[in-house]
Short mmCIF file of C-alpha atoms in Angstrom, two decimals:
data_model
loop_
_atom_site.label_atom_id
_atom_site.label_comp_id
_atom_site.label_asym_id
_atom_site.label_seq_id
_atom_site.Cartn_x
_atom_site.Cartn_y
_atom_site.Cartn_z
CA UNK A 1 -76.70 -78.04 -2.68
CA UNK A 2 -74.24 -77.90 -5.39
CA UNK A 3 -75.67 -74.55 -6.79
CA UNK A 4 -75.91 -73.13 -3.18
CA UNK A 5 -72.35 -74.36 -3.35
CA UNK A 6 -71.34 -72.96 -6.40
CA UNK A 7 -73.08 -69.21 -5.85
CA UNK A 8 -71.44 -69.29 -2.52
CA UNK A 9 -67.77 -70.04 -4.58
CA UNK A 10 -68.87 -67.62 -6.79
CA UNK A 11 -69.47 -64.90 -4.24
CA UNK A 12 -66.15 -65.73 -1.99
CA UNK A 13 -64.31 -65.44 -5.38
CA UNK A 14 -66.03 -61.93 -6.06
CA UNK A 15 -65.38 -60.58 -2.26
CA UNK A 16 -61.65 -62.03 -3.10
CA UNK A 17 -61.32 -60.15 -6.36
CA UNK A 18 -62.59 -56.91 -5.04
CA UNK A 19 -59.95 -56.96 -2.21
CA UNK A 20 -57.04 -58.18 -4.40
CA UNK A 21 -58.42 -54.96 -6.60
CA UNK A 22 -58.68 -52.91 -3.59
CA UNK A 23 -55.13 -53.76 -2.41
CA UNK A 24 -54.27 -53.22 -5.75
CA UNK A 25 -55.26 -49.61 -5.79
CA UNK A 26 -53.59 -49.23 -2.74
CA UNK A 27 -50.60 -50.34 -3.62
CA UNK A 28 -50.74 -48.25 -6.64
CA UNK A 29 -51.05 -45.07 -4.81
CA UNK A 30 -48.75 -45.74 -2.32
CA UNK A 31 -46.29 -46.28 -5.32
CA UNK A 32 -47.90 -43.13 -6.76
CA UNK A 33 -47.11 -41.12 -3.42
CA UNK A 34 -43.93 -42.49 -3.00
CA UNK A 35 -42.92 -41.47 -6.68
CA UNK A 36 -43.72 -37.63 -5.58
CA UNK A 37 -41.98 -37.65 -2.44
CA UNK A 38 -38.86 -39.27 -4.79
CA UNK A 39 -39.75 -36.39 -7.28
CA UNK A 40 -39.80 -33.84 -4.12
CA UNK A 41 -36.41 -34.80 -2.20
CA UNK A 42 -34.65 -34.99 -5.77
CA UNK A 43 -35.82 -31.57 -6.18
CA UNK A 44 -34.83 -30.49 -3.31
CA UNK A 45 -31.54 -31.97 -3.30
CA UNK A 46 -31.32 -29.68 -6.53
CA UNK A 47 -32.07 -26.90 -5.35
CA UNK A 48 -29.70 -27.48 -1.96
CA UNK A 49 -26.92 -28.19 -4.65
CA UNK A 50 -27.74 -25.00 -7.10
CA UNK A 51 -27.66 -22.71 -3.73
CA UNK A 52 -24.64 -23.93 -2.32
CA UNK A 53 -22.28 -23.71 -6.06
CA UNK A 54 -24.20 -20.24 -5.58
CA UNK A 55 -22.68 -19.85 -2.63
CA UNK A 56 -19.18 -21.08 -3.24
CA UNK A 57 -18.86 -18.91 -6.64
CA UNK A 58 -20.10 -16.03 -4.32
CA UNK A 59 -17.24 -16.88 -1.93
CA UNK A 60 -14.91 -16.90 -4.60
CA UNK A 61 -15.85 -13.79 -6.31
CA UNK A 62 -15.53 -12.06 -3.02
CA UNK A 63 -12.08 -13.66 -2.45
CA UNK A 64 -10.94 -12.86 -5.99
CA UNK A 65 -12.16 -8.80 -4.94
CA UNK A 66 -10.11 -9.22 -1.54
CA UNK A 67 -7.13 -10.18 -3.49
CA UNK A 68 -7.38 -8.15 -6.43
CA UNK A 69 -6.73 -4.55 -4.49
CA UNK A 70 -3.55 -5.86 -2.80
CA UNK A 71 -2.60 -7.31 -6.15
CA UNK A 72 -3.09 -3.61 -8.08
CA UNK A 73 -1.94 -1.44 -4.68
CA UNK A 74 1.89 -3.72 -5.11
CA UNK A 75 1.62 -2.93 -8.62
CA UNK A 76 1.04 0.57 -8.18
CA UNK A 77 3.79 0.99 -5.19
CA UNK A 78 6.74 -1.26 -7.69
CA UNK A 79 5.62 1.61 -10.74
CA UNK A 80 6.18 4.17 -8.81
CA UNK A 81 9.04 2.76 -7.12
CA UNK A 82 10.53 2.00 -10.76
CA UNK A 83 9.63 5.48 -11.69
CA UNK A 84 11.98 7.18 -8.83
CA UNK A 85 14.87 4.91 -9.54
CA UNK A 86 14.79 5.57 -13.27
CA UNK A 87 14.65 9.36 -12.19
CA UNK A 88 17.36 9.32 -9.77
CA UNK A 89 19.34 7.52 -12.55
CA UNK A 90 18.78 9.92 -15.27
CA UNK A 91 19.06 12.92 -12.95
CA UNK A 92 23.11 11.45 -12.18
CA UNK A 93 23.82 10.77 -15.72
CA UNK A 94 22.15 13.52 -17.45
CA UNK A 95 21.43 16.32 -14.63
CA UNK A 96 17.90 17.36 -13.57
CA UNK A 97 17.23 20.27 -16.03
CA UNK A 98 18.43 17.97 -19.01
CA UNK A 99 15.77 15.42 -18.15
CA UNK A 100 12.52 15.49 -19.47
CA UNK A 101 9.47 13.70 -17.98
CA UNK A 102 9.33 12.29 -21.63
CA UNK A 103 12.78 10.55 -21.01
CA UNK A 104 11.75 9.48 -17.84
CA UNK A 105 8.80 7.73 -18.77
CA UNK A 106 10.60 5.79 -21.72
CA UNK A 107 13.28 4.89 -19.43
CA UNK A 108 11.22 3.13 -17.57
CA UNK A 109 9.15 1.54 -19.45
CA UNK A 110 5.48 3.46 -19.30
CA UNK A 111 3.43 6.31 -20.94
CA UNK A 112 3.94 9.93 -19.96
CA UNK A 113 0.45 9.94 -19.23
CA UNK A 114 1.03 7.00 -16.73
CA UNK A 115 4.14 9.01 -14.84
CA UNK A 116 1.44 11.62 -14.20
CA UNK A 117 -0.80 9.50 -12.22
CA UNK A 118 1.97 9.11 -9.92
CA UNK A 119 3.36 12.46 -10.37
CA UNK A 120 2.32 15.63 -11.51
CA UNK A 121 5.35 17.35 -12.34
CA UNK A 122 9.46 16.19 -12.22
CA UNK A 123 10.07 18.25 -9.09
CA UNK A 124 7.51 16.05 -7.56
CA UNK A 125 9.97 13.05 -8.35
CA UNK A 126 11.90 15.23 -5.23
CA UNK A 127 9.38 16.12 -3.31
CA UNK A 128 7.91 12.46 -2.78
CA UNK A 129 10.98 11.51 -1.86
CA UNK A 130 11.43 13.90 0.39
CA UNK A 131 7.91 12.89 1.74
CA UNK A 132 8.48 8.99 1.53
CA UNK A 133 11.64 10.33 4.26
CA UNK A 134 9.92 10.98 7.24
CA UNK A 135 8.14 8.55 8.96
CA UNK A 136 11.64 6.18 8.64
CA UNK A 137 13.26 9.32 10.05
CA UNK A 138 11.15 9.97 12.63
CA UNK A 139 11.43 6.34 13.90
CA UNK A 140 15.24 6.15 13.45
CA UNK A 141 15.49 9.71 15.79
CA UNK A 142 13.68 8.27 18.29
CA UNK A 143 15.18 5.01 18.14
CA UNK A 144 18.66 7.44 18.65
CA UNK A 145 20.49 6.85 22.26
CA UNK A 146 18.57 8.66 24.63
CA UNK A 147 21.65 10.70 26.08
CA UNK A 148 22.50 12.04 22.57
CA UNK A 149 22.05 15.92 22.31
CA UNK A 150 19.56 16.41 19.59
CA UNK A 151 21.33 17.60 16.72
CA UNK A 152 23.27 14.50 17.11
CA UNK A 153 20.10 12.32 17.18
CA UNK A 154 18.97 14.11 13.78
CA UNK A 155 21.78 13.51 11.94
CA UNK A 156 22.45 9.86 13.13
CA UNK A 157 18.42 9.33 12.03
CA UNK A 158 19.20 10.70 8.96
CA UNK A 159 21.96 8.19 7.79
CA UNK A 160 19.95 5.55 9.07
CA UNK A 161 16.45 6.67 7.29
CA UNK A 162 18.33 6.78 4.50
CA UNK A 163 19.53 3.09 4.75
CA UNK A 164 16.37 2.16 4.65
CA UNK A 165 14.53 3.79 1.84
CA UNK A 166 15.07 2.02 -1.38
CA UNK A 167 17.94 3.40 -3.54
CA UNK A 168 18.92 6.07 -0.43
CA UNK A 169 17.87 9.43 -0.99
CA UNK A 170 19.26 9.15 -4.44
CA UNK A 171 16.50 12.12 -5.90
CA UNK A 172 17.17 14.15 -3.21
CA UNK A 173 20.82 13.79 -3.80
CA UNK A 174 21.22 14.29 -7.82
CA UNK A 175 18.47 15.85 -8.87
CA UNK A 176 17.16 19.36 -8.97
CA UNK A 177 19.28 21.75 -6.57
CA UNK A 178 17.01 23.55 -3.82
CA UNK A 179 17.02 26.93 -5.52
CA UNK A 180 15.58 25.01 -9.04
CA UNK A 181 12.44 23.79 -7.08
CA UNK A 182 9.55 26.11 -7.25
CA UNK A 183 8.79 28.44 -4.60
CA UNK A 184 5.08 27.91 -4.74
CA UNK A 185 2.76 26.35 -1.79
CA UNK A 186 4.04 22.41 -3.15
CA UNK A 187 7.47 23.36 -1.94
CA UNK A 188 6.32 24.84 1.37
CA UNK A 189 3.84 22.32 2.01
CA UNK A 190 6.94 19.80 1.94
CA UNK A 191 9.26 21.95 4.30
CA UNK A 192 6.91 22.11 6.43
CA UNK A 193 5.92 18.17 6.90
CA UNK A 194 9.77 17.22 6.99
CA UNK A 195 10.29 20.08 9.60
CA UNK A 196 6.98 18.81 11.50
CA UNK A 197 8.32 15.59 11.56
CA UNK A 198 11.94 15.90 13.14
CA UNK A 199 10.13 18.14 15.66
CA UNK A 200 7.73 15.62 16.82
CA UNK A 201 10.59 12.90 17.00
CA UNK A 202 12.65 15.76 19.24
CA UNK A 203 9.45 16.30 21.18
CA UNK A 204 8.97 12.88 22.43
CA UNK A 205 12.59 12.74 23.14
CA UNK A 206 12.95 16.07 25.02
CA UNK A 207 9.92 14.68 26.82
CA UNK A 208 11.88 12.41 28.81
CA UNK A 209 14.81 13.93 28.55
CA UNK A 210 12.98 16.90 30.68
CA UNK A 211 9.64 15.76 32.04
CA UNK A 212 9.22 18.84 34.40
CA UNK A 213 10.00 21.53 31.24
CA UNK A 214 6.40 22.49 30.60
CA UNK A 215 4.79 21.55 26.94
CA UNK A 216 4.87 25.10 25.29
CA UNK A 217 8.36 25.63 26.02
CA UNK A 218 9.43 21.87 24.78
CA UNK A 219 7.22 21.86 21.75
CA UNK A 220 8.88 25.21 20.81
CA UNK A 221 12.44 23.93 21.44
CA UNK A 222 11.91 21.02 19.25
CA UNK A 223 10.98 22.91 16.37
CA UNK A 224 13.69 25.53 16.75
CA UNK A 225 15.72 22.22 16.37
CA UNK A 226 13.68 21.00 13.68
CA UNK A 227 13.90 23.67 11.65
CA UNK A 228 17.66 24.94 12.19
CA UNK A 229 17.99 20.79 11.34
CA UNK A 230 16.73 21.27 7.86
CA UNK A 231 18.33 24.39 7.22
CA UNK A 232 21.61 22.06 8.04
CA UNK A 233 20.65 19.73 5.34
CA UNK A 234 19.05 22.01 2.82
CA UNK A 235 22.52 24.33 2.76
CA UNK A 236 24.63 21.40 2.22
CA UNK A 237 22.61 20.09 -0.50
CA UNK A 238 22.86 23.47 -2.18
CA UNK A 239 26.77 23.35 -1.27
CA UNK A 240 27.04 19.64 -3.08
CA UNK A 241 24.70 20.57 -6.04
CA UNK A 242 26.06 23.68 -6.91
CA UNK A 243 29.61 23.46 -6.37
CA UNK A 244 31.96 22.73 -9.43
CA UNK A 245 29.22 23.68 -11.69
CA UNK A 246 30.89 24.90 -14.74
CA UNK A 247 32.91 22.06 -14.95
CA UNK A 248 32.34 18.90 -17.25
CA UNK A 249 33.55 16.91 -14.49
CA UNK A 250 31.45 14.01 -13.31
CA UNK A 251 29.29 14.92 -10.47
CA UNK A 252 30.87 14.07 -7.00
CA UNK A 253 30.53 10.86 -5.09
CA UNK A 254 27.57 11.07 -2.42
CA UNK A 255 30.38 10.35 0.30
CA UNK A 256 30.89 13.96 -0.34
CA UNK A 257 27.81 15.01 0.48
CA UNK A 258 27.79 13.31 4.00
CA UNK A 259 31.18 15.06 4.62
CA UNK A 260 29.20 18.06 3.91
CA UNK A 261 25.94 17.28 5.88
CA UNK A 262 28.42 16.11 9.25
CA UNK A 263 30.12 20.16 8.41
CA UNK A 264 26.93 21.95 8.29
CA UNK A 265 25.79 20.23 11.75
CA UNK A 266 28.91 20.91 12.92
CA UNK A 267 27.98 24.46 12.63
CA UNK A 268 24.68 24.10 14.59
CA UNK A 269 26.99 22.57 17.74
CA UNK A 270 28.99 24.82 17.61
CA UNK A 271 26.60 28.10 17.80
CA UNK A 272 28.40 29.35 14.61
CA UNK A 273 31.03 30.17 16.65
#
């Protein structure tokens, strides 16, 4: 009985050990299994972390690109800005045909090379001013009273344009005289958009002004306007460039120049009678 006994202890203590082992290799893979899904979501989380810095220096990149054009584009417009004002500077101290691009460059602080990105010759100093003038002008005519004859409207735009650009028209004013600027396709080019442009304005005012005259006949009023217009301004700009010129006097105040420009529109009321 007692070995029965003890075989039977024996046995119950084997069946116990292989469970307790069995468990035991259970518990071991479960700790096993859970160690690789630990591995796996730290992984993951990794990766998840490595995409989205990814994504945020992406993000930042691209905003750095959006802001870098607008940060060159102001740069450009202040050079170029700088540029004129230095020009129209030199141009009342010196005269136009005793400036140099050279001068103008070192003036204001940059290379020749760099004033020829912006400009490719001095008379283009003129011309972009010139250019830079119509779309304020345009505005400020049709911004004009709407009973104003049109010749009125054109020169009240002008003054006001003119407030608005930066420095005034200061180029157009001191520098080269209209019969010094080349005669080429540049020059004609230019006459033609600042003509184009007061003729549009006159267009859309003549428009209501006379809604039943038909199109052909308005659009060819406005740019008999137009043009007579800038004939106005280009022979009183000759008259205040030219005049006095073999003096050493100092040039004349601008003032003069609008006492010319209200004369030679004078004219055009008048009929040149």
């Amino acid at each position: 009985m007692a070995e029965e006994r003890v075989v039977r202890d024996m046995r119950d203590a084997r069946g116990a050990q292989g469970v307790g082992h069995a468990q035991g290799v259970r518990d071991t893979q479960d700790r096993d299994a859970h160690g690789v899904r630990g591995a796996r979501d730290v992984r993951v989380a990794q990766v998840a972390q490595e995409v989205q810095v990814t994504r945020d220096e992406q993000e930042g990149q691209g905003a750095r690109e959006a802001r870098e054009p607008g940060r060159r584009d102001r740069k450009k417009a202040a050079t170029r800005r700088n540029l004129l004002r230095t020009a129209a500077r030199m141009f009342a101290d010196r005269g136009y045909q005793q400036t140099t691009v050279k001068d103008i460059a070192a003036a204001a602080g940059v290379t020749e090379r760099t004033f020829f990105r912006y400009f490719p010759s001095k008379e283009d100093l003129v011309f972009a001013e010139i250019l830079d003038f119509v779309p304020p002008l345009k505005e400020e005519i049709a911004a004009r009273p709407a009973d104003e004859p049109p010749y009125t409207a054109v020169l009240g735009g002008m003054f006001a344009a003119a407030g608005r650009l930066d420095g005034g028209l200061g180029i157009l004013f001191v520098g080269a005289p209209p019969r010094a600027l080349s005669t080429g396709m540049r020059r004609s080019a230019v006459l033609t958009d600042f003509e184009d442009g007061i003729a549009e304005a006159l267009a859309a005012r003549l428009a209501h002004r006379s809604p039943a005259e038909p199109a052909p006949a308005r659009a060819l009023r406005a740019a008999v306007l137009a043009r007579a217009s800038v004939a106005a301004v280009r022979s009183a700009l000759i008259a205040f460039t030219t005049r006095d010129a073999t003096t050493t006097d100092p040039p004349p105040p601008l003032e003069d120049f609008a006492a010319l420009l209200h004369e030679a529109f004078a004219v055009l009321r008048s009929g040149g009678e």
